[in-house]
Short mmCIF file of C-alpha atoms in Angstrom, two decimals:
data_model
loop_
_atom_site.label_atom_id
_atom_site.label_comp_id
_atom_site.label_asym_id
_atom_site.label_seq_id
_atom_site.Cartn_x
_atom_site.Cartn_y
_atom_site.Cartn_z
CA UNK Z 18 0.00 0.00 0.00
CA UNK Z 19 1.25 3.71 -0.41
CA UNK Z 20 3.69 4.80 2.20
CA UNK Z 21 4.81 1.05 2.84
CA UNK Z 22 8.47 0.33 3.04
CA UNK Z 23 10.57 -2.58 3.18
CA UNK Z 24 14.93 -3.00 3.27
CA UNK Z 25 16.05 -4.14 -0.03
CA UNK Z 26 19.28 -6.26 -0.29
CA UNK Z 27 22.43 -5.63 -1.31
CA UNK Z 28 24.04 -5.23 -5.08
CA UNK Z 29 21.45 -4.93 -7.85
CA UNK Z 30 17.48 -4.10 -8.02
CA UNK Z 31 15.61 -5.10 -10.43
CA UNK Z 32 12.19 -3.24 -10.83
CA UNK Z 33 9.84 -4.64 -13.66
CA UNK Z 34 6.59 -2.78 -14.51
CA UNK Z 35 3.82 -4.63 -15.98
CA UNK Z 36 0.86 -3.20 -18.19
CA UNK Z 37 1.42 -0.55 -21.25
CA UNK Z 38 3.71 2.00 -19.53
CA UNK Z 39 6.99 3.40 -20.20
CA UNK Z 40 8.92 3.64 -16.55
CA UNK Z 41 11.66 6.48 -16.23
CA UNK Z 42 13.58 6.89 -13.19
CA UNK Z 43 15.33 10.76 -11.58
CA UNK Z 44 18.45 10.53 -9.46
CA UNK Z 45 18.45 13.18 -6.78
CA UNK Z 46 20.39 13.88 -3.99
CA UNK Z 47 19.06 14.29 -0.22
CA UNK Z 48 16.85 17.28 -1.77
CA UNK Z 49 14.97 14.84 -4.14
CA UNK Z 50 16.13 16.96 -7.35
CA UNK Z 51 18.44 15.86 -10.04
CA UNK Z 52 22.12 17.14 -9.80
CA UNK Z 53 21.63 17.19 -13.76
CA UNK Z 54 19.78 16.54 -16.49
CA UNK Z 55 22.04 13.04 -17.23
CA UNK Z 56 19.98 12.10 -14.03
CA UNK Z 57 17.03 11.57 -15.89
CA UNK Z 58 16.58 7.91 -16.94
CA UNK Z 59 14.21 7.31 -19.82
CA UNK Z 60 13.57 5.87 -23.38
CA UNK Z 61 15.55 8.87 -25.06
CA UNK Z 62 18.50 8.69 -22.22
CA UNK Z 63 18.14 4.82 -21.07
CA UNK Z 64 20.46 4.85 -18.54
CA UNK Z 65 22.71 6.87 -15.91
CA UNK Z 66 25.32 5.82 -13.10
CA UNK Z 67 23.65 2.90 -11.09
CA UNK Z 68 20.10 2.89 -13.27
CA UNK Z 69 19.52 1.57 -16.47
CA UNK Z 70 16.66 0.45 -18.46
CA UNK Z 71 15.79 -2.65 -19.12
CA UNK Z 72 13.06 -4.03 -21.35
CA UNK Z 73 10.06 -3.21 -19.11
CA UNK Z 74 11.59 -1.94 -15.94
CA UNK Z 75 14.90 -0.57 -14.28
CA UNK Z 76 17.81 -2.51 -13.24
CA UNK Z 77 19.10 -0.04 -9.88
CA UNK Z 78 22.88 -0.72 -8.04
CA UNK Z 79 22.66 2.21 -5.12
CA UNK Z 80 26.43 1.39 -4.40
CA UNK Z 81 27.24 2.84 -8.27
CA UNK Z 82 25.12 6.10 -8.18
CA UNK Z 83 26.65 9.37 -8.82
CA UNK Z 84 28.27 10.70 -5.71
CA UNK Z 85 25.39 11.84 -3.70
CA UNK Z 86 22.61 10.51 -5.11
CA UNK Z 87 20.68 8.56 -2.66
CA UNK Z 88 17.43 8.71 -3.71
CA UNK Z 89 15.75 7.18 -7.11
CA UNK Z 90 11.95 7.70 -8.01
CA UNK Z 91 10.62 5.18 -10.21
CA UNK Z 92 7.87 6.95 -12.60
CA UNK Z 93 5.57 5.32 -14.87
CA UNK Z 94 3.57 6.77 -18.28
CA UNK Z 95 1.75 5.47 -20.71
CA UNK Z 96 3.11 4.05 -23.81
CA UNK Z 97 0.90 6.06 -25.94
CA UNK Z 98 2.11 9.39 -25.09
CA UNK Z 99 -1.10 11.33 -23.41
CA UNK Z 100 -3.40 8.73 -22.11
CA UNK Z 101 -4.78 9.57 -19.11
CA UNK Z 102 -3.57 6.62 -16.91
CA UNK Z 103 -7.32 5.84 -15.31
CA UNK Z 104 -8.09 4.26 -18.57
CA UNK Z 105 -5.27 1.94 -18.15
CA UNK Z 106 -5.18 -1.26 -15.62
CA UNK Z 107 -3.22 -0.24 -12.84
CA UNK Z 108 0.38 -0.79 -12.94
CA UNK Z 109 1.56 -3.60 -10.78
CA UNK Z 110 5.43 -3.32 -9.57
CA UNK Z 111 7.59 -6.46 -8.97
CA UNK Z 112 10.35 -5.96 -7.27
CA UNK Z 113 13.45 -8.79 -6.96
CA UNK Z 114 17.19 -9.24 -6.43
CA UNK Z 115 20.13 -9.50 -8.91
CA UNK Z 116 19.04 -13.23 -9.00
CA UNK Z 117 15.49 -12.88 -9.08
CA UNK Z 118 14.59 -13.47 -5.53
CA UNK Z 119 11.26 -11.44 -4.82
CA UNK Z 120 11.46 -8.54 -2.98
CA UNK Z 121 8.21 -6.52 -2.89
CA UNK Z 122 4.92 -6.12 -5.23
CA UNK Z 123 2.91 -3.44 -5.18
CA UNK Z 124 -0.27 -2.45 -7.09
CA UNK Z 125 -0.93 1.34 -6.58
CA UNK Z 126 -4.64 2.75 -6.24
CA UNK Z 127 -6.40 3.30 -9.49
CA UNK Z 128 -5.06 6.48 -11.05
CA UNK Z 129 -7.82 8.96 -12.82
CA UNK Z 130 -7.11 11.47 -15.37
CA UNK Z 131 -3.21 12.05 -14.16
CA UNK Z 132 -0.88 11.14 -17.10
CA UNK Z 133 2.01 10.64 -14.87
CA UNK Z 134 2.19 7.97 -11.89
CA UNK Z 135 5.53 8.52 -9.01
CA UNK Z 136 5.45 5.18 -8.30
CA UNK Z 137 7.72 3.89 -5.76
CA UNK Z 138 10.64 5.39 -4.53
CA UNK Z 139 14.75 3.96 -3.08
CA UNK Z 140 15.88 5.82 -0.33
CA UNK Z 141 18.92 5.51 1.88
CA UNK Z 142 18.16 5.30 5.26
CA UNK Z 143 21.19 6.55 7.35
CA UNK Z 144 22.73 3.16 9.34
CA UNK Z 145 20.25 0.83 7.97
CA UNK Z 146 21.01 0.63 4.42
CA UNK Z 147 18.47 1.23 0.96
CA UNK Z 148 14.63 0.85 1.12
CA UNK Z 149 12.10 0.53 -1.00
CA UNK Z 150 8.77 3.14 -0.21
CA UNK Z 151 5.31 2.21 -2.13
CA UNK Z 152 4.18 6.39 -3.25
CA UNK Z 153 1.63 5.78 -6.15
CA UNK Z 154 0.87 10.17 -6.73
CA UNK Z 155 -0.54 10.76 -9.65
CA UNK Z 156 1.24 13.53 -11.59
CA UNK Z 157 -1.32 15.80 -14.21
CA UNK Z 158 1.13 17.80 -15.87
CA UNK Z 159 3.59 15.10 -17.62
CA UNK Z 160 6.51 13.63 -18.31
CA UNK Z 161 8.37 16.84 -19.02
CA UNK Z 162 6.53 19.23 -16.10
CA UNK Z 163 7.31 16.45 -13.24
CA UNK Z 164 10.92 16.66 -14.88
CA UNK Z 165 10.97 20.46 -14.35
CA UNK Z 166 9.94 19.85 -11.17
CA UNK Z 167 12.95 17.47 -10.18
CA UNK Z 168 15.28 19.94 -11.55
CA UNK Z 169 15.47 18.81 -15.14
CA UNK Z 170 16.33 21.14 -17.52
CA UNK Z 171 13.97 19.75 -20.73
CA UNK Z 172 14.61 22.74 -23.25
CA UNK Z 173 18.25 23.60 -24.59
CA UNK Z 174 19.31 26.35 -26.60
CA UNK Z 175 18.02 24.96 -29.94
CA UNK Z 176 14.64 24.87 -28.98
CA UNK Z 177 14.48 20.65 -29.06
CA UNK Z 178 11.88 19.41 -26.53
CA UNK Z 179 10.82 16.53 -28.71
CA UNK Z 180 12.75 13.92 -26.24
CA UNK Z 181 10.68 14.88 -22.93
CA UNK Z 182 7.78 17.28 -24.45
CA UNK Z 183 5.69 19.56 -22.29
CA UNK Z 184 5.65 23.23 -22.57
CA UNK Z 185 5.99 26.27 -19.62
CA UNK Z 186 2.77 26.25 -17.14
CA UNK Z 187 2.06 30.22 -19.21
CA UNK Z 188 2.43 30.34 -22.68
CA UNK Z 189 1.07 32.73 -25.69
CA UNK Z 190 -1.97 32.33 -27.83
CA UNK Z 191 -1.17 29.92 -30.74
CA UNK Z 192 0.32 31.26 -33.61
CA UNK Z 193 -0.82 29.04 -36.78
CA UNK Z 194 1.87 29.36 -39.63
CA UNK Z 195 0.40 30.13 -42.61
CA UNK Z 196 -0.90 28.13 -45.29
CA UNK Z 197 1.00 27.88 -47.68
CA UNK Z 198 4.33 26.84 -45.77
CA UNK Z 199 1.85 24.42 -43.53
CA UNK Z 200 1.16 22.86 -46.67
CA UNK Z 201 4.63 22.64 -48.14
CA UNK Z 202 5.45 20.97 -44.74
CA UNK Z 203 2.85 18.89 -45.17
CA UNK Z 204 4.42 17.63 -48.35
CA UNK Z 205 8.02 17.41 -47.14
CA UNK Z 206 6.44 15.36 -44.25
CA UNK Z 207 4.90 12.83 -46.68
CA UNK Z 208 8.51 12.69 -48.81
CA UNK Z 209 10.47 11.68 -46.06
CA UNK Z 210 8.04 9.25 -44.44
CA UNK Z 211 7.16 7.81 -47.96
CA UNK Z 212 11.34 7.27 -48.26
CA UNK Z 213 11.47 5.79 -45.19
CA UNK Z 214 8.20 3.23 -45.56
CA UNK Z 215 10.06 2.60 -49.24
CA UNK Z 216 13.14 1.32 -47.60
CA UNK Z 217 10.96 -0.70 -45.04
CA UNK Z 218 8.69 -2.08 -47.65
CA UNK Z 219 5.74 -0.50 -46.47
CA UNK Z 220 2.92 0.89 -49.22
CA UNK Z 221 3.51 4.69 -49.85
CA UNK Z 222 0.61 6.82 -47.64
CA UNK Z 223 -1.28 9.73 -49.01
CA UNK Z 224 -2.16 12.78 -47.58
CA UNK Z 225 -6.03 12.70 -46.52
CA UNK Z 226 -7.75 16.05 -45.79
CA UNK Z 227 -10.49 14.83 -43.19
CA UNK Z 228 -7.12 13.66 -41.25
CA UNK Z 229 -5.41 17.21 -42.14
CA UNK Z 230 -8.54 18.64 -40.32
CA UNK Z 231 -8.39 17.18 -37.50
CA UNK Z 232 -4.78 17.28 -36.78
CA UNK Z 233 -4.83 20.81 -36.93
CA UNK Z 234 -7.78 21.37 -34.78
CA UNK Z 235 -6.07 19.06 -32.15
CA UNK Z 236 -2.39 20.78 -32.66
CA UNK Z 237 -3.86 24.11 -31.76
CA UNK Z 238 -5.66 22.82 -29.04
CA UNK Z 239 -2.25 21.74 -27.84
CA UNK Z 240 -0.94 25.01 -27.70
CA UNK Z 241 -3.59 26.98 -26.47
CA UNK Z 242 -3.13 24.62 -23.32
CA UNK Z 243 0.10 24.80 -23.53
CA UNK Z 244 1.10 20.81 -23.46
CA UNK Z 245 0.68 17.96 -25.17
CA UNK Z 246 -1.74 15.80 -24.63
CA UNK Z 247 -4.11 12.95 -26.63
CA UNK Z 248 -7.53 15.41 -25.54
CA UNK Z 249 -7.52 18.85 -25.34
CA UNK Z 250 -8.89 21.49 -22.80
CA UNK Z 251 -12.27 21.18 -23.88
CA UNK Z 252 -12.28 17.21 -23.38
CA UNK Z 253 -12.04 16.42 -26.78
CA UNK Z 254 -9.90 13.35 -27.94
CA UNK Z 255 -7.96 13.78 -30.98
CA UNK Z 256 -9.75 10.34 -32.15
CA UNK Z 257 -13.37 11.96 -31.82
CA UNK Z 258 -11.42 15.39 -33.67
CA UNK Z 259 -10.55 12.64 -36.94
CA UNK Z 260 -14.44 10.93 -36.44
CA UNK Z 261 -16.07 14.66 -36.41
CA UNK Z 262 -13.64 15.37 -39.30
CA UNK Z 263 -15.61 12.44 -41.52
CA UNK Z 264 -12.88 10.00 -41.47
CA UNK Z 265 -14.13 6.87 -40.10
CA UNK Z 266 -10.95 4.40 -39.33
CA UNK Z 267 -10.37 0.47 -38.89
CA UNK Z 268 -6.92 1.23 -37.21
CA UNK Z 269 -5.15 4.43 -36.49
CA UNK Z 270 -2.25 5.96 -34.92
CA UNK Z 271 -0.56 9.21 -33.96
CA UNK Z 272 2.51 10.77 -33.14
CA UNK Z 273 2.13 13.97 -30.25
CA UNK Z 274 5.27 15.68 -30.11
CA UNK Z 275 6.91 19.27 -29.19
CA UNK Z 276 9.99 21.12 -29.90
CA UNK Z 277 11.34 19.93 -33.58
CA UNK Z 278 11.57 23.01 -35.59
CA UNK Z 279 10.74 21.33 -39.19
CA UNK Z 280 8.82 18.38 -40.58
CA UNK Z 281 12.75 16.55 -40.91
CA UNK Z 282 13.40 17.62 -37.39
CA UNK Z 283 9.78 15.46 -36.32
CA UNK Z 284 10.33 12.68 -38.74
CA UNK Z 285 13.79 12.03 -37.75
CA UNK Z 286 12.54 12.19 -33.90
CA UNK Z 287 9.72 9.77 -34.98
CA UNK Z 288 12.12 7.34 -36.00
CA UNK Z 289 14.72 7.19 -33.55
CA UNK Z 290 12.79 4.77 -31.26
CA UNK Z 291 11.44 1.10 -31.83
CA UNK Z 292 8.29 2.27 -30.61
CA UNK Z 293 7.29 5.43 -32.97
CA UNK Z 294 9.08 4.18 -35.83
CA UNK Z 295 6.89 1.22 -35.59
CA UNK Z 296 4.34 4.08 -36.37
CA UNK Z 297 5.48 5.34 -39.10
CA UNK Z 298 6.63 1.77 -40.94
CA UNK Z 299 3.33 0.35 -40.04
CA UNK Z 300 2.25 -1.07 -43.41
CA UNK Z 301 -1.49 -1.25 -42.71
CA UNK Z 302 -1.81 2.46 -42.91
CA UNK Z 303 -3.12 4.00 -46.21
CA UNK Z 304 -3.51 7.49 -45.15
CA UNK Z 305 -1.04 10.40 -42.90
CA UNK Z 306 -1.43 13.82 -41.69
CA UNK Z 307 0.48 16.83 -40.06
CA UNK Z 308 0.14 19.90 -38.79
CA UNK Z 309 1.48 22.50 -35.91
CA UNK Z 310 0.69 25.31 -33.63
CA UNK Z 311 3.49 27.76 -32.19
CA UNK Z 312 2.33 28.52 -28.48
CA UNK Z 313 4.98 28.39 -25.94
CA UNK Z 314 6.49 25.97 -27.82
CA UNK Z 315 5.92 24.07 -31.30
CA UNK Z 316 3.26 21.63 -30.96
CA UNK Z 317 3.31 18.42 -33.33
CA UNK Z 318 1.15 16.07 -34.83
CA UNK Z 319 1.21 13.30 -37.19
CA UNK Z 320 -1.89 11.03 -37.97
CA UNK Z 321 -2.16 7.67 -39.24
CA UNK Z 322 -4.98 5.80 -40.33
CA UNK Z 323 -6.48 3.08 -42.77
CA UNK Z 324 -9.92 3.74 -43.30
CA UNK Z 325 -12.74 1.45 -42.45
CA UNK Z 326 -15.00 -0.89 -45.11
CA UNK Z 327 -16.89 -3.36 -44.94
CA UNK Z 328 -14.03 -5.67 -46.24
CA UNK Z 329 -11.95 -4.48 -43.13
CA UNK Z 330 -14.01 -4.58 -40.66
CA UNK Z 331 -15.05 -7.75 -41.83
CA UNK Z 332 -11.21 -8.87 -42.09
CA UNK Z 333 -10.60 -7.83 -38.05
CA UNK Z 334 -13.54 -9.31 -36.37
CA UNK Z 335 -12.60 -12.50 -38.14
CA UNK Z 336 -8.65 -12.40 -36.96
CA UNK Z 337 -10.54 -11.36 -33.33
CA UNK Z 338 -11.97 -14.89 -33.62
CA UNK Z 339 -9.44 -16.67 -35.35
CA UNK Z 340 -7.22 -15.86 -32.17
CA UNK Z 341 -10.00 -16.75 -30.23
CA UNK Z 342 -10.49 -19.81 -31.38
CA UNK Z 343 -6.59 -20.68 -30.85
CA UNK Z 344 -6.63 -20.27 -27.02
CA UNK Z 345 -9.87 -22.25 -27.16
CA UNK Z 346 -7.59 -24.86 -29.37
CA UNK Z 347 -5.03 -24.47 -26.94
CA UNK Z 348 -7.14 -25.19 -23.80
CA UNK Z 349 -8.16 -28.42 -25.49
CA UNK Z 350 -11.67 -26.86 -26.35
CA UNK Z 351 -14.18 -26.56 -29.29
CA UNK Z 352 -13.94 -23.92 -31.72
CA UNK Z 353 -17.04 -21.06 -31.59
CA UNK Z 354 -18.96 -20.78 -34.48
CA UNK Z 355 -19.57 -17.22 -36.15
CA UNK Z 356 -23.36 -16.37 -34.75
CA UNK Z 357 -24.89 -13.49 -37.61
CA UNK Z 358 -27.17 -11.98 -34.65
CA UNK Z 359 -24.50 -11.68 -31.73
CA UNK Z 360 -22.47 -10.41 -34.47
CA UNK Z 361 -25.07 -7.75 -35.23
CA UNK Z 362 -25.53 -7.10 -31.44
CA UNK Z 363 -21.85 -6.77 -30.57
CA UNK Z 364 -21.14 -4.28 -33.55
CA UNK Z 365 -24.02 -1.97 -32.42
CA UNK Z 366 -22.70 -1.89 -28.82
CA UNK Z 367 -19.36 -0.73 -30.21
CA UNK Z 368 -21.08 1.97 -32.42
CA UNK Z 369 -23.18 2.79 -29.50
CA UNK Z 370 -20.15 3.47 -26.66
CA UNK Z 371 -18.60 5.47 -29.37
CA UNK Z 372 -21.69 7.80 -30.39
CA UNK Z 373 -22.88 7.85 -26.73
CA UNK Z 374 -19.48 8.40 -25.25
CA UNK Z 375 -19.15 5.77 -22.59
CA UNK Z 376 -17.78 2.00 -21.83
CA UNK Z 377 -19.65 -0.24 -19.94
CA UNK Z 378 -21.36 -3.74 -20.33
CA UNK Z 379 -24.68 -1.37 -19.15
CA UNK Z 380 -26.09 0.85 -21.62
CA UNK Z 381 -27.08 4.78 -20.06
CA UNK Z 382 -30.66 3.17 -21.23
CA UNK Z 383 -29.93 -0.14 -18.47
CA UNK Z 384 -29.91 -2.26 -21.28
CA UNK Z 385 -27.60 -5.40 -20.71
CA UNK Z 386 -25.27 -7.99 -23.01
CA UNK Z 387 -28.43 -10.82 -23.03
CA UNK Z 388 -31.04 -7.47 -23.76
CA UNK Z 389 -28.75 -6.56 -26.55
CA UNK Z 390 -28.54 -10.35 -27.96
CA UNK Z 391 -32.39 -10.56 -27.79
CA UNK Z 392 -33.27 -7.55 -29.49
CA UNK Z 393 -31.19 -8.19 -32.47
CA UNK Z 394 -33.03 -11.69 -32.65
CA UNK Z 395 -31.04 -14.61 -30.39
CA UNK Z 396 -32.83 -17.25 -28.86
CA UNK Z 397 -29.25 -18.70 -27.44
CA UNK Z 398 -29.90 -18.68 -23.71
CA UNK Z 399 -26.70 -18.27 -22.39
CA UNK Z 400 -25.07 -14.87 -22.74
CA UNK Z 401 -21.77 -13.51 -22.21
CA UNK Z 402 -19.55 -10.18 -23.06
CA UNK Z 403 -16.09 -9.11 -22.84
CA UNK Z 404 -14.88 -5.28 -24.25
CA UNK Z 405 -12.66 -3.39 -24.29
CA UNK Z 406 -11.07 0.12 -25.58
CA UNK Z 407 -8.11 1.73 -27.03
CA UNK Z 408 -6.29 -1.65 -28.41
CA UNK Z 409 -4.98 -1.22 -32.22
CA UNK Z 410 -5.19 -4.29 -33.12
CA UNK Z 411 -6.81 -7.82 -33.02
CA UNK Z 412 -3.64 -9.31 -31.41
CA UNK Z 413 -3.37 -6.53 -29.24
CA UNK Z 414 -7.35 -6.73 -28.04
CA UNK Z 415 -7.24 -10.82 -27.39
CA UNK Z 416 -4.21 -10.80 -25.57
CA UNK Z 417 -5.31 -8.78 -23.03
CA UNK Z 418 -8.42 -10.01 -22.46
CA UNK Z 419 -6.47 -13.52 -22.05
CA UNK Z 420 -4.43 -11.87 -19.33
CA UNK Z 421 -7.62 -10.64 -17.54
CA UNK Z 422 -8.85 -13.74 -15.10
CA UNK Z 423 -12.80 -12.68 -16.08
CA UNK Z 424 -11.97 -11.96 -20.13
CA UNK Z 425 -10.21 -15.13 -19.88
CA UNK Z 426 -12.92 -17.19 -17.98
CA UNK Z 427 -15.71 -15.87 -21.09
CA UNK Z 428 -13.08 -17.34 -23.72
CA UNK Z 429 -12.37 -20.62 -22.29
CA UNK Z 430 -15.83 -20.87 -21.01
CA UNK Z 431 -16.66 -24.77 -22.30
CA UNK Z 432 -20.21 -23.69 -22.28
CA UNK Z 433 -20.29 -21.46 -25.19
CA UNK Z 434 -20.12 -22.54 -28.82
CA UNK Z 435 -21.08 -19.03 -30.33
CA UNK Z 436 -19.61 -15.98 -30.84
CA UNK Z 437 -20.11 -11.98 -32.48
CA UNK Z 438 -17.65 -9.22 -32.74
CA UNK Z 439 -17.73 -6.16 -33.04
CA UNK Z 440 -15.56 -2.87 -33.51
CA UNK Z 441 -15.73 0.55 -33.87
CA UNK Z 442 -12.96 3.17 -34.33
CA UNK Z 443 -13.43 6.99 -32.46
CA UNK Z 444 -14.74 8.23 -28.68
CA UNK Z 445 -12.26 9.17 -26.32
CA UNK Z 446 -10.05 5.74 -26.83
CA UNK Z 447 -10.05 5.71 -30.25
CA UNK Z 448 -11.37 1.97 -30.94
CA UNK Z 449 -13.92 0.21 -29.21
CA UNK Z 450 -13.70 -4.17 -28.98
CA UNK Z 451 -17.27 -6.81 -27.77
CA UNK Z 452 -16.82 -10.00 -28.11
CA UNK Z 453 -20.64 -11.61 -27.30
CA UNK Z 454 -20.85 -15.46 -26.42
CA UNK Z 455 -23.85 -17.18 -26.85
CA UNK Z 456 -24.41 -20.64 -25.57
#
């Protein structure tokens, strides 16, 4: 629980992170701040004296910190840059030795709209060695304005932010460049990302105006509130900005970024990582976007998106239960059959969290997963639901609900020998995921 601590042994730490986060660690000294900005531990710097990262967590040696650091906060984000962390699961931290001896777990309480989650904390205690403190405070202002707040200095004297992006708590009105250099960016943008999906052997992507819309809508929303962030001021997600823009999308992605000072300076920041270059390579995408707004700082977008038929939506419900169907396989269980009416059921749900702007198994009318089945005709008797929200991808959606014990229990569930699915790409995650059983 928060503000529980326990000795941790000598030599290394290891600290592993579970869940879709990126973890970043600060150095300080017996003040808590950094001594410098190499005391910052994160994807774009992955390590410092004594902490280093490694795959999903932080290895930690105390005894080879700089010379007076003796403290190290552990921080967790979300992957996708932006997400308010209380639409995530809750990040559980494992804790072990150098050989993988358990040391501590801990599960902090459900975060809400903070982007930004101090974790735990290493200490030493003066006479009794290094401990370990459970903290889980949420942190609203991100990545970069917790940073500034240890001491880190995120803005040299180019101007680059793009590694740790955030902008000053006070900043101007935006400042929209004009058109005819936003659209000549634009086109450099699509060059250089065309080049690099070329070498990659990823289909060229085109320019799409509903997308242009909406990115620039959402980048000067960005500055006017002066950070970045996947929903503005007003509580608008940049995935209902692309739906109200006319673009509806079977997958999509984006890229929120401050402080390059040209469309090469972003695209070469949004592939110097695994993780955004991913993005940008991603050969299922048919259509891109980009735009900025000056405010205190030069706010980035880039949008992604293939756009949604019937032939794809048909194509990802059946991969949905294709994968399925392999756990089921793998559990030494029947196949489900493809039911035409849960299907119809399931799809609607999606539509209707998206144009109703909410995500539960209850409708706002009270309607539930068996009302739903019976109104679009079933006469199956036994009725079950799993969804879920802001997964890109088939893969993506069934391996997390097979890493949820009540997902897991409707998939393996012996009793059930039908199955619909449905999605639906926009609202506040982006995509919406049902699977309905019927049995």
């Amino acid at each position: 629980m928060p503000g529980g601590n326990v000795a941790l042994p000598v030599g290394v730490v290891l600290m592993r992170v579970s869940g879709p986060f990126d973890v970043s660690a600060l150095v300080g000294g017996a003040d808590g701040r950094v001594g410098s900005d190499a005391d910052f531990v994160f994807y774009n710097q992955p390590q410092a004296p004594g902490v280093r990262l490694r795959g999903d967590g932080l290895a930690v040696d105390p005894a080879r910190l700089r010379g007076g650091g003796c403290r190290v906060t552990v921080v967790v984000s979300a992957t996708e840059p932006g997400t308010p962390l209380g639409r995530l699961p809750a990040p559980l931290l494992e804790v072990t030795d150098g050989s993988g001896r358990p040391v501590a777990r801990f599960t902090p309480p459900r975060p809400g709209p903070e982007t930004v989650l101090l974790l735990a904390e290493l200490y030493l205690r003066p006479g009794t060695g290094w401990k370990l403190r459970a903290v889980g405070q949420g942190y609203a202002d991100g990545l970069a304005g917790l940073a500034r707040d240890f001491g880190v200095d995120v803005t040299d004297d180019g101007g680059q932010t793009a590694s740790v992006a955030a902008a000053p708590a006070t900043v101007p009105r935006s400042r929209p460049s004009s058109g005819r250099r936003a659209d000549g960016w634009a086109e450099e943008f699509l060059r250089l990302v065309n080049s690099a999906r070329a070498q990659a052997g990823s289909a060229a992507v085109g320019l799409d105006p509903r997308l242009g819309s909406a990115a620039r809508a959402h980048a000067r929303a960005m500055a006017d509130a002066g950070r970045l962030g996947a929903e503005g001021r007003d509580g608008v997600s940049v995935h209902q900005r692309i739906s109200a823009a006319g673009y509806t999308y079977v997958t999509v992605g984006e890229h929120l970024v401050s402080g390059p000072r040209s469309p090469a300076e972003f695209v070469e920041y949004c592939l110097g990582s695994d993780r955004s270059r991913r993005t940008v390579l991603d050969p299922a995408f048919r259509h891109a976007a980009l735009a900025h707004a000056d405010g205190g700082d030069r706010y980035w977008i880039a949008l992604w998106a293939a756009p949604l038929t019937p032939d794809a939506l048909s194509c990802t419900a059946a991969e949905v239960v294709a994968l399925t169907n392999a756990e089921r396989g793998r559990a030494g269980l029947p196949p489900l059959a493809v039911d035409p009416l849960l299907t119809v059921a399931a799809q609607a749900h999606c539509a209707d969290m998206v144009a109703r702007d909410f995500y539960d198994h209850t409708c706002p009318d009270g309607s539930q997963p068996w009302d739903r089945a019976a109104a679009a005709g079933s006469r199956l008797r036994a009725i079950g639901e799993n969804i879920a929200c802001g997964q890109r991808s088939p893969a993506e959606v069934v391996d997390g609900w097979m890493n949820s014990p009540g997902h897991r229990a409707n998939i393996l569930k012996r009793d059930f020998g039908h199955i619909g699915v449905g999605f639906a790409g926009g609202g506040r995650a982006g995509t919406y995921w049902a699977q309905l059983f019927g049995g």
